[in-house]
Coordinates of C-alpha atoms in Angstrom, one line a residue:
T1 CA 38.3 37.8 11.9
G2 CA 41.0 39.0 9.4
P3 CA 40.4 41.7 6.8
P4 CA 36.6 42.2 7.5
C5 CA 37.4 43.2 11.0
E6 CA 40.2 45.4 9.9
R7 CA 37.9 47.2 7.4
C8 CA 35.2 47.5 10.1
A9 CA 37.7 49.1 12.5
E10 CA 38.8 51.6 9.8
T11 CA 35.1 52.3 9.1
V12 CA 34.3 52.9 12.7
V13 CA 37.2 55.4 13.0
T14 CA 35.9 57.2 9.9
L15 CA 32.3 57.2 11.1
Q16 CA 33.1 58.6 14.5
R17 CA 35.4 61.4 13.4
T18 CA 32.6 63.7 12.1
G19 CA 30.4 66.5 13.3
D20 CA 31.4 68.5 16.3
G21 CA 34.4 66.3 17.0
T22 CA 32.9 64.4 19.9
L23 CA 33.1 60.7 19.9
P24 CA 29.8 58.9 20.7
P25 CA 30.2 55.4 22.1
V26 CA 30.3 52.4 19.7
G27 CA 28.6 49.2 20.9
V28 CA 30.5 46.0 20.2
L29 CA 28.1 43.0 20.1
G30 CA 30.8 40.4 20.8
G31 CA 31.8 37.1 22.3
M32 CA 31.3 35.1 19.1
G33 CA 34.1 34.1 19.8
P34 CA 35.8 36.0 22.5
A35 CA 39.1 36.1 20.5
A36 CA 37.3 37.8 17.6
T37 CA 36.1 40.5 19.9
A38 CA 39.5 41.0 21.3
D39 CA 41.0 41.1 17.8
F40 CA 38.5 43.7 16.7
H41 CA 39.3 45.9 19.7
R42 CA 43.1 45.6 18.9
K43 CA 42.5 46.5 15.3
L44 CA 40.3 49.5 16.2
V45 CA 42.9 50.8 18.6
A46 CA 45.6 50.4 15.9
A47 CA 43.4 52.1 13.2
T48 CA 42.6 55.1 15.4
P49 CA 44.9 58.1 14.8
A50 CA 45.1 59.0 18.5
R51 CA 47.9 60.8 20.1
R52 CA 46.6 60.3 23.6
D53 CA 44.1 58.0 25.3
Q54 CA 41.2 60.5 25.2
E55 CA 41.3 60.5 21.4
H56 CA 40.3 56.9 21.1
V57 CA 36.8 55.7 20.2
P58 CA 34.7 55.0 23.3
L59 CA 33.5 51.4 23.3
L60 CA 30.8 49.5 25.1
I61 CA 31.9 45.9 24.7
H62 CA 29.2 43.3 25.4
S63 CA 31.0 40.0 25.1
I64 CA 28.6 37.1 25.5
P65 CA 30.0 33.7 24.4
Q66 CA 26.8 32.0 25.5
I67 CA 24.9 33.3 22.5
P68 CA 23.5 30.2 20.7
D69 CA 25.7 28.7 18.1
R70 CA 25.3 30.5 14.8
A71 CA 26.7 27.7 12.7
A72 CA 24.4 25.1 14.3
S73 CA 21.4 27.3 13.6
I74 CA 22.3 27.9 9.9
L75 CA 23.5 24.4 9.1
D76 CA 21.5 22.2 11.4
G77 CA 18.3 24.2 12.2
A78 CA 19.3 24.5 15.9
D79 CA 18.0 27.4 18.1
S80 CA 18.3 30.8 16.5
P81 CA 20.7 33.2 18.2
A82 CA 18.5 36.1 16.9
P83 CA 16.6 36.7 20.3
A84 CA 19.9 36.9 22.2
L85 CA 21.5 39.1 19.5
V86 CA 18.6 41.5 19.6
S87 CA 18.6 41.6 23.4
V88 CA 22.3 42.5 23.5
A89 CA 21.9 45.1 20.7
R90 CA 19.0 46.7 22.6
S91 CA 21.1 46.8 25.8
L92 CA 24.0 48.5 23.9
Q93 CA 21.6 51.1 22.6
A94 CA 20.1 51.7 26.1
A95 CA 23.7 52.1 27.4
G96 CA 24.2 54.9 24.9
A97 CA 25.9 53.3 21.9
Q98 CA 25.3 55.3 18.7
L99 CA 26.5 52.6 16.4
I100 CA 26.7 48.8 16.7
V101 CA 29.4 46.6 15.3
M102 CA 29.5 42.8 15.4
P103 CA 32.9 41.1 14.9
C104 CA 31.5 37.8 13.7
N105 CA 30.8 37.2 10.0
T106 CA 28.3 34.3 10.6
A107 CA 26.2 36.4 13.0
H108 CA 25.4 38.8 10.1
F109 CA 22.9 36.2 8.9
W110 CA 20.6 37.9 11.4
Y111 CA 21.6 41.5 10.4
D112 CA 18.2 42.5 9.2
E113 CA 16.5 41.4 12.4
L114 CA 19.1 43.4 14.4
G115 CA 18.7 46.5 12.3
Q116 CA 14.9 46.4 12.7
A117 CA 15.2 46.0 16.5
V118 CA 17.3 49.1 17.3
Q119 CA 17.1 52.7 16.3
I120 CA 20.8 53.2 15.8
P121 CA 22.9 52.0 12.8
V122 CA 24.4 48.5 12.7
L123 CA 27.5 48.3 10.6
H124 CA 27.4 45.2 8.3
I125 CA 30.8 43.5 8.4
V126 CA 30.6 42.8 4.6
D127 CA 30.0 46.4 3.5
P128 CA 33.6 47.7 4.1
V129 CA 35.0 44.7 2.3
L130 CA 32.7 45.3 -0.7
D131 CA 33.7 49.0 -0.7
V132 CA 37.4 48.0 -1.0
L133 CA 36.7 45.4 -3.7
S134 CA 34.6 47.9 -5.7
Q135 CA 37.7 50.1 -6.0
Q136 CA 39.6 47.3 -7.8
A137 CA 38.6 48.0 -11.5
A138 CA 40.1 44.8 -12.9
L139 CA 38.7 42.5 -10.2
R140 CA 36.3 39.9 -11.6
R141 CA 36.6 36.9 -9.2
V142 CA 37.1 36.8 -5.4
G143 CA 38.1 33.8 -3.3
L144 CA 36.1 33.6 -0.1
L145 CA 37.3 31.7 2.9
G146 CA 35.1 31.5 5.9
T147 CA 33.3 29.2 8.3
R148 CA 31.0 26.6 6.7
A149 CA 28.0 28.5 7.9
T150 CA 29.3 31.9 6.5
V151 CA 29.9 30.2 3.1
A152 CA 26.6 28.2 3.1
A153 CA 24.6 31.3 4.0
G154 CA 26.1 33.2 1.1
L155 CA 26.6 36.3 3.2
Y156 CA 29.0 38.0 0.9
A157 CA 27.3 37.2 -2.4
R158 CA 23.9 38.1 -1.1
R159 CA 25.1 41.5 0.3
A160 CA 26.9 42.2 -3.0
Q161 CA 23.7 41.6 -4.9
Q162 CA 22.0 44.3 -2.9
R163 CA 24.4 46.9 -4.3
T164 CA 24.0 49.0 -7.4
D165 CA 27.7 49.2 -8.4
R166 CA 29.8 46.7 -10.4
I167 CA 30.4 44.6 -7.3
R168 CA 27.1 42.8 -8.2
E169 CA 29.0 41.1 -11.1
I170 CA 31.8 39.6 -8.9
E171 CA 32.1 35.8 -9.1
W172 CA 32.6 34.4 -5.6
V173 CA 35.0 31.4 -5.7
L174 CA 34.4 29.0 -2.8
P175 CA 36.4 26.1 -1.5
G176 CA 35.2 22.6 -2.3
P177 CA 34.1 20.4 0.6
V178 CA 37.5 18.8 1.0
Q179 CA 39.4 22.1 1.0
Q180 CA 36.8 23.6 3.3
H181 CA 37.2 20.7 5.8
E182 CA 41.0 20.1 5.6
V183 CA 42.2 23.6 5.0
V184 CA 39.7 26.3 5.9
D185 CA 38.0 24.7 9.0
A186 CA 41.4 23.5 10.3
G187 CA 42.7 27.1 10.0
I188 CA 39.8 28.7 11.7

């Protein structure tokens, strides 16, 4: 989860502290894995400048660990989790969520399908990270550590290419196969 979830938590707090001051519910499409969902919740609570319980962001957490394996779908062509992701996103919308977050990098491979399936915004986990990187004027190269599926899908580089700012020029440094297996996979 790490920095992307921290940045998403900070973004959710910012997005919700607007308008007439009310806090519409945020839907959390979680369970991929359950610890990532719990970690995001902890980070969101920590990022919220609340003096009392009632000032926290209302959440609708839908934690479904049985969503088909994202990595197996991307890397091995196994069943797509898209139908399950869309179903959960629609249920969060029906329950009153005004924004959806998904604390799973790899699941953002199906971000476009999710965004088209609901009529509320879906926060892309990569966007807040790219926003922070774009503020670093001297930054030219960024090391990316993630699951094999996240790296193979090129989620960060592809999202960066959709932007119009200097972030498009970033060189993404990825671990080699041995480092991925022995260091990154072992740490995840």
